[in-house]
PDB file of C-alpha atoms in Angstrom:
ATOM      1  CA  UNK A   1     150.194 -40.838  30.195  1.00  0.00           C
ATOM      2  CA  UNK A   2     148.054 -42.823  27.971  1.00  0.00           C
ATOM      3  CA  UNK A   3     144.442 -42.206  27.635  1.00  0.00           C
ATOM      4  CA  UNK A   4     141.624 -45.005  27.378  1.00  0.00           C
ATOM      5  CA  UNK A   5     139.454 -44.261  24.528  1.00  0.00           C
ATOM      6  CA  UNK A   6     136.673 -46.508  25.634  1.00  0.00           C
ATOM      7  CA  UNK A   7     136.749 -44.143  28.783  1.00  0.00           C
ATOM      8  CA  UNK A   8     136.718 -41.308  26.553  1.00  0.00           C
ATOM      9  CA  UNK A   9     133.497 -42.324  24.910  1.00  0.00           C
ATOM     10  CA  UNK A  10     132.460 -42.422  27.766  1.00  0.00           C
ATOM     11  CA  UNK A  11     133.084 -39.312  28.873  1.00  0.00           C
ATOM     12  CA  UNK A  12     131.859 -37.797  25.961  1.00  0.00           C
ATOM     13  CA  UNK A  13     128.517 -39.448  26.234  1.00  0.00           C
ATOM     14  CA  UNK A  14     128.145 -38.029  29.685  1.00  0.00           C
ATOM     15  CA  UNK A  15     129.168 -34.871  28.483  1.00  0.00           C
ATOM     16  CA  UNK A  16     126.893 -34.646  26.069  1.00  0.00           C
ATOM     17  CA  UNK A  17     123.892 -35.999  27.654  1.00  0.00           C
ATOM     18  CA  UNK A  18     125.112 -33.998  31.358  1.00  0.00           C
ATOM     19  CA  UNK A  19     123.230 -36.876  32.912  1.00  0.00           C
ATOM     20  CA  UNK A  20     124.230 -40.236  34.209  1.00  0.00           C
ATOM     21  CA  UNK A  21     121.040 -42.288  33.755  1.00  0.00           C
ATOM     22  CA  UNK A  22     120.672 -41.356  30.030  1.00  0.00           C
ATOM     23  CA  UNK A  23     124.278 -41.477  28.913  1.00  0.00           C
ATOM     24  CA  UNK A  24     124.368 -45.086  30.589  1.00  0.00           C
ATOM     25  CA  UNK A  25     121.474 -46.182  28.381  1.00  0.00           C
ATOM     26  CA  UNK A  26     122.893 -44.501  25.231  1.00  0.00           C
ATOM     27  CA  UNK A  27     126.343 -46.883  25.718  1.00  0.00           C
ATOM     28  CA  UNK A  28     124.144 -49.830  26.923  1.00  0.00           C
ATOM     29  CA  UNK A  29     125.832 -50.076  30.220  1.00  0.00           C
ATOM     30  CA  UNK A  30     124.907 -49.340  33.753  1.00  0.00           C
ATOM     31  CA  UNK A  31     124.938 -46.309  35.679  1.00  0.00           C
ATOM     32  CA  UNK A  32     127.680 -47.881  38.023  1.00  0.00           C
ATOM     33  CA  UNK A  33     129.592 -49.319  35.738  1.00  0.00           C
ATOM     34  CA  UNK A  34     129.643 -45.756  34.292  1.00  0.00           C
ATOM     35  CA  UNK A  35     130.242 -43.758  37.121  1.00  0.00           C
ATOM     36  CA  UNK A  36     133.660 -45.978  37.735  1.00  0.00           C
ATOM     37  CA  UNK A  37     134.813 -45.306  34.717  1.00  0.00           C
ATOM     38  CA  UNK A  38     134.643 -41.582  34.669  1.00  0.00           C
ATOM     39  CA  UNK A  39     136.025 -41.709  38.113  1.00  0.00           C
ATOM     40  CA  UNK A  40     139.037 -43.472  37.004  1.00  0.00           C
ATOM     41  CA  UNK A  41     139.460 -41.512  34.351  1.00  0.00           C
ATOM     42  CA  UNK A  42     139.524 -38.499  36.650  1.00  0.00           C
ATOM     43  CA  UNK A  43     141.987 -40.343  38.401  1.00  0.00           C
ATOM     44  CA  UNK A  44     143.980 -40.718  35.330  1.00  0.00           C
ATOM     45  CA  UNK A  45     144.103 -37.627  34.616  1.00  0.00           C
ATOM     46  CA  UNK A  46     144.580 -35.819  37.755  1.00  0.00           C
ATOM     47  CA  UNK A  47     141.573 -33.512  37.455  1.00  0.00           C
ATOM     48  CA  UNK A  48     137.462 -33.256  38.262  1.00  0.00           C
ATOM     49  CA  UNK A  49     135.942 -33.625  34.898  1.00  0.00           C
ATOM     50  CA  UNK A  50     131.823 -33.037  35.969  1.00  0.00           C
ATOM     51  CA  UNK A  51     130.244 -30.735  39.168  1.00  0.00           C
ATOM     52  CA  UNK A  52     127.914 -32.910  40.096  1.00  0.00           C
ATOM     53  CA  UNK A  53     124.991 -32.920  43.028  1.00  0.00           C
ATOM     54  CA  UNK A  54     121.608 -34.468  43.301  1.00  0.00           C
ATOM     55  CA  UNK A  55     119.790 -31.976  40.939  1.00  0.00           C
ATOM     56  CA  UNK A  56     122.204 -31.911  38.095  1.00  0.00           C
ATOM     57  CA  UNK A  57     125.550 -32.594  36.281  1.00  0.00           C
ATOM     58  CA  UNK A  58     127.469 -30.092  34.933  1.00  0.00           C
ATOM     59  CA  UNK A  59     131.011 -29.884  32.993  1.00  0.00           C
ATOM     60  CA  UNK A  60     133.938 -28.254  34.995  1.00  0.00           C
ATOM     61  CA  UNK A  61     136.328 -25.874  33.160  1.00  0.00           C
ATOM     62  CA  UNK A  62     138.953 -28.790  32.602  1.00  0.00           C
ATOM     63  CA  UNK A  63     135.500 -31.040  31.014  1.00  0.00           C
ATOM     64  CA  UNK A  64     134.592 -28.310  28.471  1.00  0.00           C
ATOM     65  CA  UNK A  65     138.394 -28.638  27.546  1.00  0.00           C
ATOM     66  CA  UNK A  66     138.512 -32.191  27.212  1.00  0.00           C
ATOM     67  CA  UNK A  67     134.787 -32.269  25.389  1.00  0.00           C
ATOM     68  CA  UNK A  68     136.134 -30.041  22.825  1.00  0.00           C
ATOM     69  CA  UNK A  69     140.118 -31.863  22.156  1.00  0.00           C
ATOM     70  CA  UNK A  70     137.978 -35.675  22.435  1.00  0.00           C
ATOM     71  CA  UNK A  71     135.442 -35.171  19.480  1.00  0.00           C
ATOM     72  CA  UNK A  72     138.142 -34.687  17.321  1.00  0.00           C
ATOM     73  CA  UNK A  73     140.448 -37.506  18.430  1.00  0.00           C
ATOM     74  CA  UNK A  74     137.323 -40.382  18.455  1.00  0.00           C
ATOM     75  CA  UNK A  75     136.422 -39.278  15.213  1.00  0.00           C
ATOM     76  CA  UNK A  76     140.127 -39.679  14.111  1.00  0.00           C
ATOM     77  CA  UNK A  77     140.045 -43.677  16.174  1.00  0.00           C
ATOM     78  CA  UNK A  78     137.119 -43.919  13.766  1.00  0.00           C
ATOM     79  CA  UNK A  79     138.231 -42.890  10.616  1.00  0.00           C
ATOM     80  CA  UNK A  80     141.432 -45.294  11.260  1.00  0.00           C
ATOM     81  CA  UNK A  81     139.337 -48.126  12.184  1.00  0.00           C
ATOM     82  CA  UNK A  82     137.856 -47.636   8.841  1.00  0.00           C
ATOM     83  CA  UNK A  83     140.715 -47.236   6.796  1.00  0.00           C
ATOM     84  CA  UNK A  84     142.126 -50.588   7.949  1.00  0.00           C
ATOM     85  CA  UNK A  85     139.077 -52.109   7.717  1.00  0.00           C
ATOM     86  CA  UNK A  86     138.903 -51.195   4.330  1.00  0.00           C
ATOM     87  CA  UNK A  87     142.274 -52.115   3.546  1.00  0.00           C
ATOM     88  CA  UNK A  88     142.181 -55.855   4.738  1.00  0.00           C
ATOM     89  CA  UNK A  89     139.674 -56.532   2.192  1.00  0.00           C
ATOM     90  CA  UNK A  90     142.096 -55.708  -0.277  1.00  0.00           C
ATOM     91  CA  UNK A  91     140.649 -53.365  -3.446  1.00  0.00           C
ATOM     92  CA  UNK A  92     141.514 -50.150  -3.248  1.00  0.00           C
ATOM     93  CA  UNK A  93     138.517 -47.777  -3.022  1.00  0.00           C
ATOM     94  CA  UNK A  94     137.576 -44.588  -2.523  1.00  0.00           C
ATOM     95  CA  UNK A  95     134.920 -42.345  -0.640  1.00  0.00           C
ATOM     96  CA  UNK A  96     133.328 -38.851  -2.240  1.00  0.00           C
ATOM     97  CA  UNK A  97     131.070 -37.058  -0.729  1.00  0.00           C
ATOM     98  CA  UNK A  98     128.410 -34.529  -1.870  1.00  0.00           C
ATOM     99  CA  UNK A  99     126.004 -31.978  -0.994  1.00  0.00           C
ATOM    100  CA  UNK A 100     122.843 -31.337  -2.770  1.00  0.00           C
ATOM    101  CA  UNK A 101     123.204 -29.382  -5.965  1.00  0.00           C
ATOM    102  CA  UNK A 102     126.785 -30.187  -6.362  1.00  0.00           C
ATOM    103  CA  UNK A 103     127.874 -32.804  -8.906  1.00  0.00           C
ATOM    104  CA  UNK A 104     131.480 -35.064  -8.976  1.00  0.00           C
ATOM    105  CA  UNK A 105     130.602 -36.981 -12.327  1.00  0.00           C
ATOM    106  CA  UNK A 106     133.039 -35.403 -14.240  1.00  0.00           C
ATOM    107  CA  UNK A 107     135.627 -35.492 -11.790  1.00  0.00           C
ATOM    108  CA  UNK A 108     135.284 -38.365 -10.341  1.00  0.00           C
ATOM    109  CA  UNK A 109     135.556 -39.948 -14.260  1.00  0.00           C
ATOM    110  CA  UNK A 110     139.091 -38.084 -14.153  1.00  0.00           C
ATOM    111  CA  UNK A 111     140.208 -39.766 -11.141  1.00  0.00           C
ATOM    112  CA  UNK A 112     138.797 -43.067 -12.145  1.00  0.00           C
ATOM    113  CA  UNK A 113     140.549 -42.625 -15.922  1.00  0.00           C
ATOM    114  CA  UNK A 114     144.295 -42.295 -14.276  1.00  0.00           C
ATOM    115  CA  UNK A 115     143.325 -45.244 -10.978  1.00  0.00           C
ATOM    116  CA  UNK A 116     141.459 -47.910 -13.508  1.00  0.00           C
ATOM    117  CA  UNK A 117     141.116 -50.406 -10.801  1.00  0.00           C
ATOM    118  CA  UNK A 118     140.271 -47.917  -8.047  1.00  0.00           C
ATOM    119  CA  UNK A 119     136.671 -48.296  -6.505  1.00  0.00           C
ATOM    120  CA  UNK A 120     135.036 -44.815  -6.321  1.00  0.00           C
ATOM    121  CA  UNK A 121     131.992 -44.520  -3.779  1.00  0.00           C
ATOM    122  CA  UNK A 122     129.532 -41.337  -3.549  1.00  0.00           C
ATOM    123  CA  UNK A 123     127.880 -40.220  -0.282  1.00  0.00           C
ATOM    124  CA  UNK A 124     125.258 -37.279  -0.206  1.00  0.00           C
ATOM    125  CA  UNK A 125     125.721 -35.532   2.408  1.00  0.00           C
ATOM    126  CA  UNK A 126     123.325 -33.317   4.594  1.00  0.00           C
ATOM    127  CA  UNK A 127     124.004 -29.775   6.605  1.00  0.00           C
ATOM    128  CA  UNK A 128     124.332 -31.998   9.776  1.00  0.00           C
ATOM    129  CA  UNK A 129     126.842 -34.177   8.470  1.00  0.00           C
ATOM    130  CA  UNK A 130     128.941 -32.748   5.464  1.00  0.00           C
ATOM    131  CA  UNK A 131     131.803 -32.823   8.003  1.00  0.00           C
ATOM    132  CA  UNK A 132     130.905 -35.304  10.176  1.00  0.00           C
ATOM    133  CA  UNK A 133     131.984 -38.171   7.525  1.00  0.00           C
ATOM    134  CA  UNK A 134     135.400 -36.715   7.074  1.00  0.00           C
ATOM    135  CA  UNK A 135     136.554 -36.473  10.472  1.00  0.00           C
ATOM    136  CA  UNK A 136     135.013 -40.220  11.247  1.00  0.00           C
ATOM    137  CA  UNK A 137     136.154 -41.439   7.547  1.00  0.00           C
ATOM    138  CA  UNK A 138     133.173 -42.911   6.133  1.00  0.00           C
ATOM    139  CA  UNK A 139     134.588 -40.431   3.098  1.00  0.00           C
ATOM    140  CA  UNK A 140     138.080 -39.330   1.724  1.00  0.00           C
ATOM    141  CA  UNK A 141     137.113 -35.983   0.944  1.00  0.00           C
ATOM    142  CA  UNK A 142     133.702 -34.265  -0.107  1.00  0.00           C
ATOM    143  CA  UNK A 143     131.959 -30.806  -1.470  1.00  0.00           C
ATOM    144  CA  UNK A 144     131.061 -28.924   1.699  1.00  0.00           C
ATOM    145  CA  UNK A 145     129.109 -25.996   1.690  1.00  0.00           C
ATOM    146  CA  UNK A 146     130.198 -23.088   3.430  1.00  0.00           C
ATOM    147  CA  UNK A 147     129.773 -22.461   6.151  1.00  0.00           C
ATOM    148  CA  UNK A 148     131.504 -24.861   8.215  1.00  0.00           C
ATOM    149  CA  UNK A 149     133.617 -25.914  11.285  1.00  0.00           C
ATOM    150  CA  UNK A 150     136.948 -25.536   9.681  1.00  0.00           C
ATOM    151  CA  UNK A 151     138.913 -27.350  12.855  1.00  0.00           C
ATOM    152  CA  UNK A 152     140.328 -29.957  11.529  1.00  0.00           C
ATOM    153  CA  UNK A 153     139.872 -29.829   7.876  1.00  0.00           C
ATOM    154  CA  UNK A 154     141.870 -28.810   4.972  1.00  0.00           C
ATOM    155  CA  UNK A 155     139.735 -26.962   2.459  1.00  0.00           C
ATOM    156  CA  UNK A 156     140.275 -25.946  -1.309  1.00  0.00           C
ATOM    157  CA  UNK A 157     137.860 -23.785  -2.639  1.00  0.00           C
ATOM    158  CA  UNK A 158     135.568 -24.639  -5.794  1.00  0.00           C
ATOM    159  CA  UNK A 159     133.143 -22.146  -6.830  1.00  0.00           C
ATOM    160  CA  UNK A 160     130.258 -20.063  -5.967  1.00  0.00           C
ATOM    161  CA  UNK A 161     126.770 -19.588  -6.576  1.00  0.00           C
ATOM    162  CA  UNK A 162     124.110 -17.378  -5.707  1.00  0.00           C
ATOM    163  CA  UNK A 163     121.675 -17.991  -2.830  1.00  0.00           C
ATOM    164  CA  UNK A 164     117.742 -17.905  -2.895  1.00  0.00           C
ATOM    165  CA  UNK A 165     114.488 -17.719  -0.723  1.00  0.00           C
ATOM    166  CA  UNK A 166     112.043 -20.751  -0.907  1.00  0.00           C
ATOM    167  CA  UNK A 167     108.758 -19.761  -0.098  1.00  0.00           C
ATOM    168  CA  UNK A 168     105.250 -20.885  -0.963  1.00  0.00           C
ATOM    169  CA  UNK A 169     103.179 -20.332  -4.159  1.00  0.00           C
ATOM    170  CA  UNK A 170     101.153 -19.260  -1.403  1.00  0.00           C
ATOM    171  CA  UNK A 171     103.238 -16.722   0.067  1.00  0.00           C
ATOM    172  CA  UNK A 172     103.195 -12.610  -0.242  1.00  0.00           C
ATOM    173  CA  UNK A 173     106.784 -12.888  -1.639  1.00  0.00           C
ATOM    174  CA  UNK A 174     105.995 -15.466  -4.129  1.00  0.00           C
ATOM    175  CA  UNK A 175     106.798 -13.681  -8.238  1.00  0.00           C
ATOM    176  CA  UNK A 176     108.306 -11.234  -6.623  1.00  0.00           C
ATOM    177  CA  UNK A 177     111.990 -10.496  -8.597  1.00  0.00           C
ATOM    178  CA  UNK A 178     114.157  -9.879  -5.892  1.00  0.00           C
ATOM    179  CA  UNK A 179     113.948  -9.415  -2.359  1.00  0.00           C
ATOM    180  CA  UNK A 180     116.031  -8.427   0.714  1.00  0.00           C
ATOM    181  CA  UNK A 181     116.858 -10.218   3.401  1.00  0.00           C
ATOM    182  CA  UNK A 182     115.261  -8.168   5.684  1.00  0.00           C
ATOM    183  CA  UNK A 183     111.774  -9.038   4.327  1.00  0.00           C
ATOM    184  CA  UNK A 184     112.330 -12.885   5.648  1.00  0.00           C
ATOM    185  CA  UNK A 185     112.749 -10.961   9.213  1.00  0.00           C
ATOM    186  CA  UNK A 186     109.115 -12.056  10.073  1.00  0.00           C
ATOM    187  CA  UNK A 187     109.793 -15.601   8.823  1.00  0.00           C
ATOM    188  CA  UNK A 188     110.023 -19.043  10.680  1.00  0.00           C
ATOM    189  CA  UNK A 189     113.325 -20.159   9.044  1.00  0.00           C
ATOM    190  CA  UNK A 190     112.884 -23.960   8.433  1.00  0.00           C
ATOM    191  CA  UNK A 191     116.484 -24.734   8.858  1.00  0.00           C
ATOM    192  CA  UNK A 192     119.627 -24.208  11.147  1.00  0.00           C
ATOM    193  CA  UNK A 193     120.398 -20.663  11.879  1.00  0.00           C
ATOM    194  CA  UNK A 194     123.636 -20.681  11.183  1.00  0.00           C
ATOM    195  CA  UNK A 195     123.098 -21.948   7.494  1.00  0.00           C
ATOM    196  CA  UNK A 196     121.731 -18.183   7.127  1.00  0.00           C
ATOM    197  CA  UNK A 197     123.901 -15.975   9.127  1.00  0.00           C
ATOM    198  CA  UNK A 198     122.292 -13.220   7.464  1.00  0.00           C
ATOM    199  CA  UNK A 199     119.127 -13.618   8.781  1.00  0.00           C
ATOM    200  CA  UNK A 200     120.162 -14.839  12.216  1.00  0.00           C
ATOM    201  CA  UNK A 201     121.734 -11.586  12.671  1.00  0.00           C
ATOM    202  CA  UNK A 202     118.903  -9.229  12.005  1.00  0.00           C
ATOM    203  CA  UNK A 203     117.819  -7.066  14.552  1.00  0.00           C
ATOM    204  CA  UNK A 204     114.072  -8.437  15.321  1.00  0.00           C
ATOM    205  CA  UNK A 205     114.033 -11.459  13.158  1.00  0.00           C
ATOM    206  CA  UNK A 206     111.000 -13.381  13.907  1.00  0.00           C
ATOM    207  CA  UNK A 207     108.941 -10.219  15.251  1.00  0.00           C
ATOM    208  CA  UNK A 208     105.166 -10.846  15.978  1.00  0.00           C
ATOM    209  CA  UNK A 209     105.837 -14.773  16.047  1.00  0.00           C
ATOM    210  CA  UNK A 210     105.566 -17.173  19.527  1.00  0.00           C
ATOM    211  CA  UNK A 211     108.845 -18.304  20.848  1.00  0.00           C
ATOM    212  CA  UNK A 212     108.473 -21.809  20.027  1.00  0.00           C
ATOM    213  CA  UNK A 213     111.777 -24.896  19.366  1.00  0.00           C
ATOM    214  CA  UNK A 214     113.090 -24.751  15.762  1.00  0.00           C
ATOM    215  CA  UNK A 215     111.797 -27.718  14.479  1.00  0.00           C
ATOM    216  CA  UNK A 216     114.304 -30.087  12.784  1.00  0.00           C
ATOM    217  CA  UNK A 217     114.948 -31.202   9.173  1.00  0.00           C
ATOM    218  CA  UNK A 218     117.134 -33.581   8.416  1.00  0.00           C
ATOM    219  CA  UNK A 219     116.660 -33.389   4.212  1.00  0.00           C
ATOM    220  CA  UNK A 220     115.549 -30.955   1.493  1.00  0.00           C
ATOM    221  CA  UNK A 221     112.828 -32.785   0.933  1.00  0.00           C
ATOM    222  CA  UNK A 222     111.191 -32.461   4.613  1.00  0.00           C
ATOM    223  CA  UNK A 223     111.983 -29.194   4.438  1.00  0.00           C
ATOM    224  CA  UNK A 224     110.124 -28.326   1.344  1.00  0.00           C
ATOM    225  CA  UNK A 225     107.042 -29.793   2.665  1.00  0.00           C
ATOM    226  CA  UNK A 226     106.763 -27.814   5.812  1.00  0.00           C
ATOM    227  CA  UNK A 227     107.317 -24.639   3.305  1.00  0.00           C
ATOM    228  CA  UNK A 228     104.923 -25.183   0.429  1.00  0.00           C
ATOM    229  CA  UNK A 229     102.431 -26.117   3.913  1.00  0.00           C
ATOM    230  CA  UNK A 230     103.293 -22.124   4.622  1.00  0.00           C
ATOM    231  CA  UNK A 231     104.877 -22.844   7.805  1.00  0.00           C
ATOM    232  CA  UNK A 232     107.926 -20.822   6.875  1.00  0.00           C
ATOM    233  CA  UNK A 233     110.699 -20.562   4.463  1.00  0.00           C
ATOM    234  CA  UNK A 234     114.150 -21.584   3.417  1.00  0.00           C
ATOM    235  CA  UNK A 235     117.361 -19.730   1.891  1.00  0.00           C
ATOM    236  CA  UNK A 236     119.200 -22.213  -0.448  1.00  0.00           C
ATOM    237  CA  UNK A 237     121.997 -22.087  -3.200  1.00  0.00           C
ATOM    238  CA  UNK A 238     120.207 -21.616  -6.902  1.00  0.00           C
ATOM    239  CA  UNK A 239     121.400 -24.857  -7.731  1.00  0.00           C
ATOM    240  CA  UNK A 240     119.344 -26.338  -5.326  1.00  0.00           C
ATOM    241  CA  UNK A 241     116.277 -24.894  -5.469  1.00  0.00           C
ATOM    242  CA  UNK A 242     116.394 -25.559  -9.141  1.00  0.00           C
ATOM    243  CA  UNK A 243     116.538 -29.109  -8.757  1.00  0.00           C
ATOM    244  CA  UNK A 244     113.945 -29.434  -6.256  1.00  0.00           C
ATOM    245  CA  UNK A 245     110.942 -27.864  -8.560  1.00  0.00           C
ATOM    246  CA  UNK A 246     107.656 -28.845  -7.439  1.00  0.00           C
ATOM    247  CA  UNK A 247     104.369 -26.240  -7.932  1.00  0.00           C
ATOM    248  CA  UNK A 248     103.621 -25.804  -4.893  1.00  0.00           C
ATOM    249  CA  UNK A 249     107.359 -23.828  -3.966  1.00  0.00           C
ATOM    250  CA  UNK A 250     108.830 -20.730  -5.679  1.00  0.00           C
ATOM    251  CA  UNK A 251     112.345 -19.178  -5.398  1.00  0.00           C
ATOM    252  CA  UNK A 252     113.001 -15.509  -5.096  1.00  0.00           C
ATOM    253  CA  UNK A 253     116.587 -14.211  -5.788  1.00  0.00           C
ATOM    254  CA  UNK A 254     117.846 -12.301  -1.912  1.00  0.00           C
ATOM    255  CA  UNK A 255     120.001 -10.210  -3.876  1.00  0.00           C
ATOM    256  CA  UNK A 256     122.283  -9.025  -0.376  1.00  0.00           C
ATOM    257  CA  UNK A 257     123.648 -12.189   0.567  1.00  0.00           C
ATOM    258  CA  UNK A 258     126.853 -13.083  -0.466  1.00  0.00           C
ATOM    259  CA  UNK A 259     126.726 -16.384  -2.864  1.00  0.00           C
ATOM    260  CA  UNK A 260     127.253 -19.707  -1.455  1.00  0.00           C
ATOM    261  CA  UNK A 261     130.963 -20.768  -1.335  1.00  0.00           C
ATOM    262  CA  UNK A 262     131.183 -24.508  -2.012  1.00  0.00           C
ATOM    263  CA  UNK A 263     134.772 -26.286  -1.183  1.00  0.00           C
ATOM    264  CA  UNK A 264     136.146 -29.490  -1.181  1.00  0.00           C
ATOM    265  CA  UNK A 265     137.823 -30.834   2.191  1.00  0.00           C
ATOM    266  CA  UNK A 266     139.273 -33.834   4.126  1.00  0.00           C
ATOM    267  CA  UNK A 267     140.722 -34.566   7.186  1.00  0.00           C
ATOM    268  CA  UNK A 268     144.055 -32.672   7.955  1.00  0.00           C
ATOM    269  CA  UNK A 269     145.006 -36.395   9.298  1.00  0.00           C
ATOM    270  CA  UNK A 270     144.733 -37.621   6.034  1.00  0.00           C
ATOM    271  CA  UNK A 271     148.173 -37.988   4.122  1.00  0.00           C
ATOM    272  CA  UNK A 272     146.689 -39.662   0.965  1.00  0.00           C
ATOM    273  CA  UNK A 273     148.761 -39.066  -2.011  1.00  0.00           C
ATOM    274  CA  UNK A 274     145.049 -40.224  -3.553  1.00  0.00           C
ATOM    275  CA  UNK A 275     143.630 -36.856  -1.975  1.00  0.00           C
ATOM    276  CA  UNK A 276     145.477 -34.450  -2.756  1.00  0.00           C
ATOM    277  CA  UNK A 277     145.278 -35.906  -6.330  1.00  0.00           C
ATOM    278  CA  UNK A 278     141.559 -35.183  -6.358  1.00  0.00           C
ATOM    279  CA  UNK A 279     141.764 -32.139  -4.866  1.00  0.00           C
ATOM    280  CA  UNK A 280     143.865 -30.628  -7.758  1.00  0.00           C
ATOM    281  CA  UNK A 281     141.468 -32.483 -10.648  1.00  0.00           C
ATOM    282  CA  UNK A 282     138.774 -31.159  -8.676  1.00  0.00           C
ATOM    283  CA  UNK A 283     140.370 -27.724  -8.415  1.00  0.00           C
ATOM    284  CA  UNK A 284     141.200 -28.116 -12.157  1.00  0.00           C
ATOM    285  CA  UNK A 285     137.649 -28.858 -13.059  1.00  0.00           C
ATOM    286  CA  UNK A 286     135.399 -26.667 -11.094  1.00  0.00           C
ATOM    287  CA  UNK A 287     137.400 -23.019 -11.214  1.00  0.00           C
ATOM    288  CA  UNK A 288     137.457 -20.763 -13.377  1.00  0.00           C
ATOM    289  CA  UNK A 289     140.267 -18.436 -14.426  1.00  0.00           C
ATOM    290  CA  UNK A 290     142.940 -18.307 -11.604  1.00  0.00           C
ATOM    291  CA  UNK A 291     143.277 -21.617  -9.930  1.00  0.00           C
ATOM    292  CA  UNK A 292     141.702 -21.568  -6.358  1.00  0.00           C
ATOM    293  CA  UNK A 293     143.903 -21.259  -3.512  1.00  0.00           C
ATOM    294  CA  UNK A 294     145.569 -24.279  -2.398  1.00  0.00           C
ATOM    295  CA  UNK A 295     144.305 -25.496   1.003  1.00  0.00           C
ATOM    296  CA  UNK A 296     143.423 -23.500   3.890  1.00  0.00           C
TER     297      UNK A 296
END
């Protein structure tokens, strides 16, 4: 049996959005040209994929399976799509991508010096998306930071480096020399949860503050102006902090955290010869002493 990716977008939007109307007007079609669609894709695949009644829409056992095996096989469509795209135009080229704090220079002048007449592009990267461009293949292969959704990837750690708190000038941690996490238990933490595992798991995090939605950042930058406003604080690697300095923002080492773990990954679709090349020169030029395990 062959499945219809166009009716697996669509799916997925309806998945995601667990309402007709709105996933119709996301794909810029109608509701009943929608509706059709997931219905014959039901019928193509022999199962109910929503639970749906006048009040709301909800994904069936089989849906949460398909939701979860889909994601991963559009973004692979994608990255294709790319690829060839790429390729009918003829130069060869290549996409690196980058988180904040990291730097490629001197690797990516390796790779260049042995391909002379490949094309090397950089993307930065953000904590929303640092995976997102390998599985849809705007990039070849990039410098994650940990942690991440491994599904899918193939991952070759780099190095570490130690993590800080970002707080105000302003704020009562501010010149202190170290700190524990347990001191940012009070704190709104301007960022996604699961960046700081440590602090999400504290027992009581956020005491004496209103339940209110985590507000969301989408760079460093936005980030940092919401903390030296004293509206709460960030953890980030050193290397980071250090290049954002502004006066109005201090750093205080958290010295029981682990370090950030920065890798670099691709898609396990990706057969390359070109990326497993970079991943030893980056391997070669980032670690220290014994060579970094070879992808996990």
């Amino acid at each position: 049996m062959d499945i219809d990716l166009r009716k697996l977008r669509y799916f997925v939007a309806v998945a995601e959005e667990l309402h007709f109307g709105r996933a119709a007007e996301r794909l810029y079609i109608t509701q009943p040209v929608l509706s059709r669609q997931i219905r014959a894709l039901e019928q193509d695949l022999g199962t109910t994929l929503f639970a749906r009644n006048r009040r709301s829409t909800e994904l069936t056992p089989t849906g949460q399976v398909l939701l979860e095996e889909a994601r991963p096989l559009l973004a692979s469509a994608t990255a294709l799509t790319r690829r060839l795209t790429r390729a009918a135009h003829g130069a060869p080229a290549f996409t690196i991508a980058f988180m904040p704090g990291t730097t490629v220079t001197a690797a990516v002048r390796a790779l260049t010096a042995r391909h002379p007449g490949l094309t090397v592009n950089l993307m930065r990267t953000t904590w929303d998306d640092q995976t997102d461009v390998l599985h849809d293949g705007r990039a070849d292969a990039g410098l994650v930071r940990m942690p991440v959704e491994q599904r899918g990837l193939r991952l070759v750690p780099l190095y570490t480096e130690p993590r800080v708190a970002v707080v105000s000038t302003e704020h009562r941690l501010a010149g202190k020399t170290t700190i524990k996490v347990a001191d940012l238990a009070g704190e709104p933490m301007l960022q996604h949860p699961d960046a700081v595992p440590e602090w999400r798991d504290l027992p009581g995090r956020l005491t004496g503050h209103p339940a209110t939605p985590r507000p969301v950042f989408h760079s460093v930058e936005e980030k940092l102006e919401h903390v030296a406003a004293c509206h709460g604080v960030i953890v980030l690697p050193l290397s980071v902090a250090a290049y954002y300095t502004r006066p109005d923002v201090t750093h205080v080492p958290v010295d029981d955290i682990p370090p950030n773990q920065v890798c670099l990954a691709w898609s396990r679709t990706r057969r390359s010869p070109l990326v497993q090349e970079f991943a030893d020169i980056a391997a070669d030029h980032f670690t220290t002493g014994p060579r970094a395990p070879h992808p996990v």
